[in-house]
C-alpha positions as a printed NumPy array, in Angstrom:
array([[ 33.335, 163.132, 191.753],
       [ 32.237, 159.519, 192.844],
       [ 33.803, 157.933, 195.594],
       [ 32.724, 154.315, 196.674],
       [ 33.754, 152.937, 200.049],
       [ 33.005, 149.465, 200.562],
       [ 33.895, 146.777, 203.305],
       [ 33.357, 143.025, 203.495],
       [ 31.326, 142.013, 200.667],
       [ 31.825, 145.228, 198.826],
       [ 35.49 , 144.013, 197.927],
       [ 34.058, 141.864, 195.226],
       [ 34.15 , 143.131, 191.735],
       [ 30.429, 142.764, 191.223],
       [ 29.743, 145.014, 194.234],
       [ 32.127, 147.547, 193.197],
       [ 30.484, 147.853, 189.611],
       [ 27.14 , 147.963, 191.465],
       [ 28.491, 150.935, 193.452],
       [ 29.618, 152.739, 190.376],
       [ 26.228, 152.127, 188.805],
       [ 24.309, 153.379, 191.845],
       [ 26.609, 156.394, 192.231],
       [ 25.805, 157.196, 188.504],
       [ 22.169, 156.676, 188.848],
       [ 22.239, 159.049, 192.054],
       [ 24.049, 161.771, 189.986],
       [ 21.312, 161.33 , 187.275],
       [ 18.428, 161.319, 189.467],
       [ 19.459, 164.4  , 191.514],
       [ 20.858, 166.066, 188.411],
       [ 23.947, 166.713, 190.27 ],
       [ 26.48 , 169.052, 188.706],
       [ 30.288, 168.335, 188.463],
       [ 30.952, 170.213, 191.678],
       [ 28.755, 167.754, 193.722],
       [ 30.353, 164.562, 195.317],
       [ 28.642, 161.296, 195.786],
       [ 29.807, 158.381, 198.177],
       [ 28.206, 154.976, 198.103],
       [ 28.932, 152.76 , 201.056],
       [ 27.88 , 149.126, 202.051],
       [ 28.102, 148.573, 205.571],
       [ 27.197, 145.982, 208.028],
       [ 23.744, 146.571, 209.47 ],
       [ 22.718, 145.335, 212.97 ],
       [ 19.014, 145.527, 212.235],
       [ 17.734, 142.125, 211.25 ],
       [ 15.303, 143.712, 208.825],
       [ 18.172, 144.696, 206.293],
       [ 19.673, 141.275, 205.779],
       [ 23.132, 141.885, 207.233],
       [ 24.103, 144.904, 205.135],
       [ 22.85 , 148.436, 204.187],
       [ 23.537, 150.86 , 201.576],
       [ 24.359, 154.502, 202.542],
       [ 24.6  , 157.333, 200.017],
       [ 26.121, 160.456, 200.859],
       [ 25.644, 163.556, 198.556],
       [ 27.954, 166.575, 199.054],
       [ 27.002, 169.847, 197.495],
       [ 29.13 , 172.958, 197.579],
       [ 27.894, 175.31 , 200.29 ],
       [ 25.522, 172.774, 201.796],
       [ 26.065, 170.1  , 204.523],
       [ 26.211, 166.554, 203.521],
       [ 23.034, 164.677, 203.164],
       [ 22.406, 161.037, 203.439],
       [ 19.967, 158.363, 202.056],
       [ 19.943, 154.888, 203.551],
       [ 18.65 , 151.713, 202.161],
       [ 18.269, 148.432, 204.354],
       [ 19.779, 146.238, 201.974],
       [ 23.147, 145.407, 200.083],
       [ 23.952, 147.759, 197.363],
       [ 23.927, 145.165, 194.686],
       [ 20.225, 144.55 , 195.236],
       [ 19.087, 148.26 , 195.158],
       [ 16.681, 148.872, 192.417],
       [ 16.184, 151.943, 190.505],
       [ 12.838, 152.577, 192.048],
       [ 14.019, 152.082, 195.639],
       [ 16.733, 154.394, 194.788],
       [ 14.584, 157.154, 193.347],
       [ 12.17 , 156.871, 196.535],
       [ 15.197, 157.056, 199.011],
       [ 16.7  , 160.122, 197.215],
       [ 13.334, 162.181, 197.416],
       [ 14.305, 163.827, 200.578],
       [ 17.659, 164.926, 199.073],
       [ 16.214, 166.312, 195.74 ],
       [ 14.729, 169.302, 197.429],
       [ 17.171, 172.362, 198.268],
       [ 18.269, 172.178, 201.771],
       [ 16.126, 174.481, 204.105],
       [ 18.111, 177.521, 205.185],
       [ 17.838, 178.504, 208.792],
       [ 18.166, 182.051, 209.964]])
C-alpha cells in the first residue's frame, strides 16, 4: 500500500506524480512485500539548508516499528541515488531488543 500525504506545494499534480514515483522506488529498493506500507510526505522545513521543504518517507512493515528516512529537499527533486542512500538504514532488519 502506498500513501501520499502532501501539503502546500505537494498539492500540484507534478508533486503528486513525483510522490507516487518515489514511493514505488522505495518499494523496489527495499524489496518490500505487499503487506508493507510506504508513506511519502513533503513538509515545510525550518532548516535553511533544506530550501523550505523536506521529504519524509515512512516504511511500515508488519510486526515492526515504523521506520523513517528524511531528505532535506522537496520530493520532486530527490534523485534515485539520494533515495537509495537515505534508505540504507531501513534496508537492514530492525534490531531486536531483549
